[in-house]
Coordinates of C-alpha atoms (C1' of nucleotides) in Angstrom, one line a residue:
Chain A
M946 CA -8.7 24.2 -11.6
S947 CA -10.2 20.5 -11.2
L948 CA -10.6 18.8 -14.1
H949 CA -14.2 17.3 -13.3
P950 CA -17.4 19.3 -11.6
F951 CA -17.8 17.7 -7.9
Y952 CA -20.6 16.4 -9.7
L953 CA -18.8 14.0 -11.9
R954 CA -16.5 12.9 -9.0
N955 CA -15.6 9.4 -8.6
I956 CA -15.8 8.6 -4.9
T957 CA -13.0 8.5 -3.3
E958 CA -12.2 5.4 -0.6
M959 CA -11.3 7.3 1.9
S960 CA -10.2 4.0 3.9
L961 CA -9.2 6.7 7.1
A962 CA -11.7 9.3 7.5
H963 CA -13.3 5.1 8.3
V964 CA -11.2 3.8 10.3
L965 CA -10.8 7.0 12.5
L966 CA -15.5 7.0 12.2
T967 CA -14.8 4.0 13.2
S968 CA -12.4 4.4 16.6
L969 CA -14.3 7.3 17.2
I970 CA -17.9 6.0 17.7
E971 CA -16.4 3.6 19.9
K972 CA -15.6 5.7 21.9
P973 CA -14.8 9.9 21.6
S974 CA -11.3 10.5 21.4
T975 CA -8.0 13.0 20.5
G976 CA -6.1 12.8 17.5
F977 CA -4.0 11.9 20.2
E978 CA -5.6 8.7 21.1
L979 CA -6.4 8.4 18.0
A980 CA -3.2 7.6 16.8
R981 CA -1.9 6.0 19.7
R982 CA -4.8 2.9 19.6
F983 CA -3.8 2.9 15.7
D984 CA -0.4 0.9 17.4
R985 CA -2.8 -1.7 18.0
S986 CA -5.3 -3.6 17.8
M987 CA -6.0 -1.6 13.9
G988 CA -2.2 -0.6 13.3
F989 CA -2.4 -4.2 11.4
F990 CA -4.0 -3.7 8.6
W991 CA -4.4 0.2 8.8
N992 CA -2.4 1.9 9.7
A993 CA -1.2 5.7 9.7
T994 CA 0.7 8.1 11.0
H995 CA -0.2 11.2 13.6
Q996 CA 0.1 13.4 10.8
Q997 CA -2.3 11.8 8.4
I998 CA -4.3 11.6 11.5
Y999 CA -5.5 15.2 12.3
R1000 CA -5.8 16.7 8.6
E1001 CA -8.4 13.7 9.1
L1002 CA -10.1 14.4 12.1
S1003 CA -9.6 19.3 10.3
G1004 CA -11.4 17.7 7.1
M1005 CA -14.0 15.8 8.3
Q1006 CA -14.7 18.5 11.0
K1007 CA -15.0 21.1 8.0
K1008 CA -17.3 18.0 6.4
G1009 CA -19.5 18.6 9.7
W1010 CA -19.2 14.2 10.3
I1011 CA -17.1 15.1 13.7
S1012 CA -16.8 17.5 15.4
T1013 CA -15.3 19.1 18.9
L1014 CA -16.7 17.7 22.2
E1015 CA -16.4 20.7 24.4
D1016 CA -15.3 19.4 27.5
A1017 CA -15.1 20.9 30.8
Q1018 CA -11.8 20.9 32.2
N1019 CA -10.8 22.2 28.3
T1020 CA -7.3 23.2 29.4
G1021 CA -4.2 23.3 26.6
R1022 CA -4.6 22.1 23.0
K1023 CA -6.8 19.1 23.8
K1024 CA -9.4 18.8 22.0
T1025 CA -12.3 15.5 21.8
Y1026 CA -13.6 14.2 18.3
Q1027 CA -16.6 12.8 18.1
V1028 CA -18.7 11.5 15.2
E1029 CA -22.7 13.5 14.1
Q1030 CA -24.9 12.0 12.8
L1031 CA -23.7 13.3 9.6
G1032 CA -20.3 11.0 10.3
R1033 CA -23.0 8.3 10.7
I1034 CA -24.8 8.4 7.8
E1035 CA -21.6 8.5 5.2
L1036 CA -19.8 5.5 7.3
A1037 CA -22.8 4.0 7.0
D1038 CA -23.0 4.3 3.1
W1039 CA -19.4 3.5 2.6
M1040 CA -19.6 0.5 4.1
V1041 CA -21.6 -1.5 1.6
K1042 CA -18.9 -0.2 -1.7
Q1043 CA -17.5 -2.6 -3.3
G1044 CA -13.8 -2.4 -3.1
Q1045 CA -11.0 -4.7 -5.2
P1046 CA -8.3 -6.6 -2.5
A1047 CA -5.1 -4.9 -0.9
Q1048 CA -2.8 -5.1 -3.5
L1049 CA 0.5 -7.2 -2.3
R1050 CA 3.3 -4.6 -2.3
E1051 CA 7.0 -6.6 -0.8
E1052 CA 9.9 -4.5 -0.6
I1053 CA 11.9 -7.7 0.7
M1054 CA 10.2 -9.3 -3.1
V1055 CA 11.8 -7.5 -5.0
R1056 CA 15.2 -8.2 -3.5
L1057 CA 15.2 -11.8 -3.4
R1058 CA 13.4 -11.5 -7.7
A1059 CA 16.5 -9.0 -8.3
E1060 CA 18.5 -11.0 -6.2
A1061 CA 17.7 -14.3 -8.9
Q1062 CA 18.7 -12.0 -11.7
L1063 CA 22.4 -10.5 -10.2
G1064 CA 22.6 -14.2 -7.7
G1065 CA 25.1 -13.1 -4.8
N1066 CA 22.8 -14.1 -1.0
S1067 CA 22.9 -10.7 0.0
V1068 CA 19.3 -11.0 1.2
L1069 CA 19.5 -13.5 2.9
P1070 CA 20.8 -11.7 5.9
E1071 CA 17.7 -9.0 4.6
L1072 CA 15.3 -12.6 5.0
E1073 CA 16.0 -13.2 8.2
R1074 CA 15.6 -10.1 10.0
H1075 CA 12.3 -10.5 8.0
L1076 CA 11.3 -13.8 9.5
E1077 CA 12.4 -13.1 13.4
L1078 CA 10.6 -9.6 12.7
H1079 CA 7.6 -11.2 11.6
K1080 CA 8.2 -13.7 14.8
E1081 CA 7.3 -10.5 17.2
N1082 CA 4.4 -9.5 15.5
L1083 CA 2.7 -12.9 15.4
E1084 CA 4.1 -12.9 19.3
I1085 CA 2.8 -8.7 20.3
Y1086 CA -1.0 -10.4 18.3
Q1087 CA -0.6 -13.8 20.5
H1088 CA -0.7 -11.4 23.3
I1089 CA -3.7 -9.6 22.7
F1090 CA -4.9 -12.6 21.4
S1091 CA -4.6 -14.2 24.3
K1092 CA -5.7 -11.1 26.9
D1093 CA -8.4 -9.7 25.1
F1094 CA -10.2 -13.0 23.3
E1095 CA -9.4 -16.4 25.1
H1096 CA -12.3 -16.9 26.9
S1097 CA -14.7 -14.7 25.0
D1098 CA -17.8 -15.0 24.1
D1099 CA -18.1 -16.5 20.9
N1100 CA -22.1 -15.5 20.9
D1101 CA -20.6 -11.5 21.4
R1102 CA -21.3 -11.3 17.5
T1103 CA -19.0 -7.3 17.6
L1104 CA -17.1 -8.7 20.2
Y1105 CA -16.0 -12.7 17.4
I1106 CA -16.1 -9.6 14.7
H1107 CA -13.1 -8.0 16.6
K1108 CA -11.9 -11.0 17.2
M1109 CA -11.6 -12.7 14.0
I1110 CA -9.8 -9.0 12.6
L1111 CA -6.8 -10.4 15.0
Q1112 CA -7.0 -14.4 13.5
L1113 CA -6.9 -13.1 10.2
G1114 CA -3.7 -11.2 11.4
I1115 CA -2.5 -13.8 13.0
D1116 CA -3.1 -16.4 10.0
L1117 CA -0.9 -14.2 8.0
E1118 CA 2.5 -13.8 10.2
L1119 CA 1.9 -17.3 10.8
G1120 CA 2.0 -17.8 7.1
W1121 CA 5.1 -15.2 6.7
I1122 CA 7.2 -17.4 9.3
Q1123 CA 5.7 -20.9 7.8
W1124 CA 7.9 -19.3 4.0
L1125 CA 10.4 -18.2 5.6
E1126 CA 11.2 -21.6 7.6
K1127 CA 10.9 -23.3 4.3
V1128 CA 13.3 -20.9 2.2
I1129 CA 16.3 -19.6 4.0
P1130 CA 17.8 -22.9 5.2
Q1131 CA 16.5 -23.8 0.9
L1132 CA 19.1 -20.2 0.1
Q1133 CA 21.6 -21.7 2.7
K1134 CA 22.7 -24.6 1.4
F1135 CA 22.9 -23.2 -2.1
A1136 CA 25.2 -20.8 -0.8
Q1137 CA 27.8 -23.6 1.0
Q1138 CA 27.2 -25.1 -2.6
Q1139 CA 29.7 -22.8 -3.7
Chain B
M505 CA 13.0 25.0 -3.3
S506 CA 14.2 21.5 -1.5
L507 CA 14.0 21.9 2.2
H508 CA 17.5 19.7 2.3
P509 CA 20.6 19.8 -0.4
F510 CA 20.7 16.3 -2.4
Y511 CA 23.2 15.3 0.1
L512 CA 21.8 15.2 3.1
R513 CA 18.6 13.7 1.1
N514 CA 17.6 10.3 2.8
I515 CA 17.5 7.4 0.0
T516 CA 13.8 6.6 -0.8
E517 CA 12.4 3.6 -2.1
M518 CA 11.3 3.4 -5.6
S519 CA 11.0 -0.1 -5.4
L520 CA 9.1 0.3 -9.0
A521 CA 12.2 1.3 -10.3
H522 CA 13.7 -1.3 -9.2
V523 CA 11.0 -3.8 -10.0
L524 CA 11.8 -2.3 -14.5
L525 CA 15.4 -3.2 -13.7
T526 CA 15.0 -6.4 -12.5
S527 CA 12.7 -6.7 -15.3
L528 CA 14.2 -5.2 -18.7
I529 CA 18.3 -7.5 -17.1
E530 CA 16.3 -10.9 -18.1
K531 CA 14.2 -9.1 -21.4
P532 CA 14.9 -5.6 -22.8
S533 CA 10.9 -4.3 -23.8
T534 CA 9.0 -1.3 -24.4
G535 CA 7.2 -0.2 -21.2
F536 CA 3.9 -1.6 -22.5
E537 CA 5.1 -5.2 -22.3
L538 CA 6.5 -5.1 -18.9
A539 CA 3.3 -3.4 -18.4
R540 CA 1.9 -6.8 -19.1
R541 CA 4.4 -8.9 -18.0
F542 CA 2.8 -7.4 -15.0
D543 CA 0.0 -8.4 -15.6
R544 CA 1.0 -11.5 -14.5
S545 CA 4.1 -13.6 -12.5
M546 CA 5.8 -9.7 -10.8
G547 CA 1.7 -8.2 -10.7
F548 CA 0.6 -9.8 -7.1
F549 CA 3.5 -8.7 -5.4
W550 CA 4.0 -5.6 -7.1
N551 CA 1.6 -4.1 -9.6
A552 CA 1.3 -0.5 -11.5
T553 CA 0.2 1.2 -13.7
H554 CA 1.1 2.0 -17.7
Q555 CA 1.6 6.2 -16.3
Q556 CA 3.1 5.1 -13.6
I557 CA 5.9 3.0 -15.9
Y558 CA 6.3 5.2 -18.3
R559 CA 6.9 8.3 -16.1
E560 CA 9.6 6.0 -14.1
L561 CA 11.1 4.2 -17.7
S562 CA 11.8 8.7 -18.8
G563 CA 13.8 9.1 -15.2
M564 CA 16.5 6.0 -14.9
Q565 CA 16.5 6.9 -18.7
K566 CA 17.3 10.5 -17.9
K567 CA 19.3 9.0 -14.4
G568 CA 21.5 6.9 -17.1
W569 CA 19.9 4.0 -15.4
I570 CA 18.9 2.4 -19.0
S571 CA 19.0 3.8 -22.3
T572 CA 16.5 2.6 -26.0
L573 CA 17.7 -0.2 -28.2
E574 CA 18.6 1.4 -31.8
D575 CA 16.3 -0.4 -33.0
A576 CA 16.8 -2.5 -37.3
Q577 CA 12.8 -1.8 -37.0
N578 CA 12.3 1.2 -35.2
T579 CA 9.1 2.1 -36.3
G580 CA 6.5 4.0 -35.0
R581 CA 6.7 5.1 -31.2
K582 CA 8.5 1.6 -29.4
K583 CA 10.7 2.4 -27.9
T584 CA 12.3 -0.5 -25.9
Y585 CA 15.5 0.2 -23.4
Q586 CA 18.1 -2.2 -22.1
V587 CA 20.1 -1.8 -18.7
E588 CA 23.2 -0.1 -18.7
Q589 CA 26.3 -0.6 -16.2
L590 CA 25.2 2.6 -13.7
G591 CA 21.6 0.5 -13.6
R592 CA 22.9 -2.8 -12.5
I593 CA 25.4 -1.4 -9.9
E594 CA 22.3 0.6 -8.8
L595 CA 20.1 -2.3 -8.5
A596 CA 23.1 -4.0 -6.6
D597 CA 22.9 -1.1 -4.0
W598 CA 19.5 -1.0 -3.2
M599 CA 19.4 -4.9 -2.8
V600 CA 21.4 -5.0 0.0
K601 CA 19.3 -2.0 2.1
Q602 CA 16.9 -3.1 5.4
G603 CA 12.4 -2.3 4.2
Q604 CA 11.0 -3.2 6.8
P605 CA 7.3 -6.0 5.5
A606 CA 4.6 -3.8 4.2
Q607 CA 2.0 -2.5 6.0
L608 CA -1.9 -4.5 5.8
R609 CA -4.3 -2.3 4.0
E610 CA -6.7 -4.1 3.4
E611 CA -10.2 -2.3 3.0
I612 CA -12.9 -5.0 3.4
M613 CA -11.6 -5.1 7.1
V614 CA -11.8 -1.5 7.6
R615 CA -15.2 -2.5 6.6
L616 CA -16.0 -5.4 8.2
R617 CA -14.6 -3.7 11.3
A618 CA -17.3 -1.1 10.8
E619 CA -20.2 -3.3 10.6
A620 CA -18.8 -4.5 14.2
Q621 CA -19.2 -1.3 15.3
L622 CA -22.9 -0.1 13.0
G623 CA -24.6 -3.8 12.8
G624 CA -26.5 -5.2 10.0
N625 CA -25.4 -8.3 7.4
S626 CA -24.7 -6.2 5.0
V627 CA -20.6 -6.5 4.1
L628 CA -21.5 -10.0 3.9
P629 CA -22.0 -10.4 -0.1
E630 CA -18.3 -8.5 -0.1
L631 CA -17.2 -10.9 1.8
E632 CA -18.5 -13.5 0.0
R633 CA -17.5 -11.5 -2.6
H634 CA -13.5 -11.6 -1.7
L635 CA -14.3 -14.7 -1.1
E636 CA -15.0 -15.8 -5.1
L637 CA -12.1 -13.2 -5.9
H638 CA -8.9 -15.1 -3.3
K639 CA -10.4 -18.4 -5.1
E640 CA -9.9 -17.1 -8.3
N641 CA -6.5 -15.1 -7.6
L642 CA -5.0 -19.4 -6.6
E643 CA -6.9 -20.9 -10.0
I644 CA -4.6 -18.3 -11.4
Y645 CA -1.1 -18.6 -9.3
Q646 CA -1.8 -22.5 -8.8
H647 CA -1.9 -22.6 -13.1
I648 CA 1.0 -20.6 -13.4
F649 CA 2.9 -23.2 -10.6
S650 CA 2.4 -26.1 -12.3
K651 CA 2.9 -24.6 -16.0
D652 CA 6.2 -23.1 -14.8
F653 CA 7.6 -24.8 -11.7
E654 CA 6.1 -28.6 -10.6
H655 CA 8.6 -30.4 -11.8
S656 CA 11.1 -27.6 -11.9
D657 CA 15.0 -28.7 -11.3
D658 CA 15.0 -27.8 -7.3
N659 CA 19.2 -27.1 -7.9
D660 CA 18.5 -24.1 -9.5
R661 CA 19.0 -20.8 -8.0
T662 CA 17.8 -18.5 -10.1
L663 CA 14.3 -21.2 -10.6
Y664 CA 14.0 -22.1 -6.9
I665 CA 13.4 -18.3 -6.0
H666 CA 11.0 -18.1 -8.7
K667 CA 9.7 -20.9 -7.5
M668 CA 9.0 -19.5 -4.1
I669 CA 7.9 -16.2 -4.0
L670 CA 4.8 -17.8 -6.4
Q671 CA 4.6 -20.3 -3.7
L672 CA 4.4 -17.3 -1.3
G673 CA 1.8 -15.2 -3.6
I674 CA -0.3 -19.2 -3.4
D675 CA 0.7 -19.5 0.3
L676 CA -0.7 -16.6 1.4
E677 CA -4.4 -16.6 -0.5
L678 CA -4.9 -19.7 1.0
G679 CA -4.3 -18.0 4.1
W680 CA -7.3 -15.5 3.0
I681 CA -9.6 -18.5 1.7
Q682 CA -9.5 -20.4 4.9
W683 CA -10.2 -17.4 6.9
L684 CA -12.9 -16.8 5.4
E685 CA -14.3 -19.7 5.2
K686 CA -14.3 -19.8 9.1
V687 CA -15.7 -16.0 9.0
I688 CA -18.5 -16.3 6.7
P689 CA -21.0 -19.7 8.0
Q690 CA -20.7 -17.6 11.6
L691 CA -22.1 -14.2 10.1
Q692 CA -24.3 -15.8 8.1
K693 CA -25.6 -17.8 11.6
F694 CA -25.9 -14.6 14.1
A695 CA -28.2 -13.4 10.7
Q696 CA -30.3 -16.3 10.5
Q697 CA -30.6 -15.5 15.1
Q698 CA -32.1 -12.3 14.5
Chain C
dG1200 C1' -10.9 1.9 -44.6
dT1201 C1' -12.8 0.5 -40.2
dG1202 C1' -12.1 -0.6 -35.5
dA1203 C1' -9.4 -3.0 -32.6
dA1204 C1' -5.3 -3.8 -30.2
dC1205 C1' -0.5 -1.2 -29.2
dA1206 C1' 2.0 2.5 -27.7
dT1207 C1' 3.1 6.3 -24.7
dG1208 C1' 2.1 9.9 -23.4
dT1209 C1' -0.1 15.3 -20.2
dA1210 C1' -2.0 16.8 -16.5
dA1211 C1' -4.3 16.6 -12.3
dA1212 C1' -5.9 14.6 -7.9
dC1213 C1' -5.7 12.2 -4.3
dA1214 C1' -3.1 9.5 -0.5
dG1215 C1' 0.5 8.7 2.3
dT1216 C1' 5.6 10.2 4.7
dT1217 C1' 8.8 13.2 6.7
dA1218 C1' 10.4 16.8 8.8
dC1219 C1' 11.0 20.1 12.1
dA1220 C1' 8.6 22.8 14.8
dT1221 C1' 6.0 24.1 19.5
dG1222 C1' 3.2 25.0 23.3
dA1223 C1' 1.0 22.0 27.4
dT1224 C1' 1.4 18.7 31.2
dT1225 C1' 3.1 16.2 34.5
dC1226 C1' 6.9 13.7 36.4
dT1227 C1' 10.6 13.8 40.1
Chain D
dA1429 C1' 13.4 23.7 37.0
dG1430 C1' 14.4 20.2 33.1
dA1431 C1' 13.2 15.7 31.4
dA1432 C1' 9.9 12.9 29.5
dT1433 C1' 5.8 12.3 27.7
dC1434 C1' 1.8 14.5 25.1
dA1435 C1' -0.4 17.8 21.4
dT1436 C1' -1.6 19.7 17.9
dG1437 C1' 0.2 21.7 13.5
dT1438 C1' 3.2 23.6 8.5
dA1439 C1' 5.2 22.7 5.3
dA1440 C1' 7.2 19.8 0.9
dC1441 C1' 8.0 16.0 -0.2
dT1442 C1' 6.8 11.8 -2.6
dG1443 C1' 4.2 7.6 -5.4
dT1444 C1' 0.1 5.5 -6.7
dT1445 C1' -3.4 6.8 -9.8
dT1446 C1' -7.6 7.9 -12.8
dA1447 C1' -9.1 11.2 -16.6
dC1448 C1' -7.8 12.3 -21.5
dA1449 C1' -6.0 12.8 -25.7
dT1450 C1' -3.7 10.7 -29.7
dG1451 C1' -0.6 8.4 -32.6
dT1452 C1' 0.5 3.2 -35.2
dT1453 C1' -0.6 -1.4 -36.2
dC1454 C1' -2.4 -5.5 -37.5
dA1455 C1' -6.3 -7.6 -39.2
dC1456 C1' -10.7 -8.0 -42.1

DNA sequence: GTGAACATGTAAACAGTTACATGATTCT
DNA sequence: AGAATCATGTAACTGTTTACATGTTCAC
């Protein structure tokens, strides 16, 4: 039994649903296509597993936000979803709500802090590994940037926003890389002093 | 019934438990004190509600990682926890494990992306609000920095790590601020052009 | 003695992850 | 015909948040 009748319930965030709505407005898609597209453009600021996506799509269909496209060649189990009017209204309503900046949850920072107390230099290799991972991410983002936005028209509002979202991804990766390249050598020095 | 016998189960992350262990090594504390300390130093890279903290502390006590200090003046319901040998071993083991950089989950980016598709300038006020929030965070972090680390000894390894963790918080906030101060004026221009 | 801050807890809902199964399509 | 990839799903679990209750301590 629910603690609260629905009319008293807080509106939950459900960002994933709204990411999917946005994606589906761009182009009606199957769950699989959405999952694949997440791995690229949208993935770096809101990712999801295929399981989450299918569950969310079913839920949204039940609410009437989206519907399945009856394709001419509807062979197999493939279901292509499209956004309904209700979905557009929901997205527009949600869009103007207020929220908080995300809470950071960086496991490696927890490890580093633990090491500060316990001693040893056991987190150094992990920091180096993360430096490589962040460099890889940066390269991927920069590749997309030069492919899609290098010479794009900044007067096209939609395109400009997409570009700046990617730019933020690049900026944050650069921040991590610079920080790691500052911290790692200093920790190596400490290791040598022993 | 569990899908897997315990000896086949994946080791879960449980970062929160290890954050608490680290905090308790620094100083035996009550759940309430831990929650309050989270709001300061550690909070920006791993936060938790009081509820989560109490649940986790109970769990860790059952596992023998921590124990309650039998205080002389053990009045009221206050329980002061301290780390046991088992807890230190657990933390040391966990510390050297590998992990992934955190997945970003920024709601405001979802809204911005939605707006890129739906149009309107309804997300602008929210971007401005976030700029203010990030500036506030930056100020808090910089205040702690100048208070605790400005003239600290960089040859003290523990202190240096604490300083760099805070530095990362500052760097990331600066990244957001710079990005927002670039994007907001451009979106305002678009708004005027209409 | 009353109100604010301290301190802990139960219950429930919500959000995200992992394991596993299985059928359809396409390429060789 | 077999392998790889496309595509969807059930089940269970872990992790996080919210609502609410309740008792303690301390200052006025």
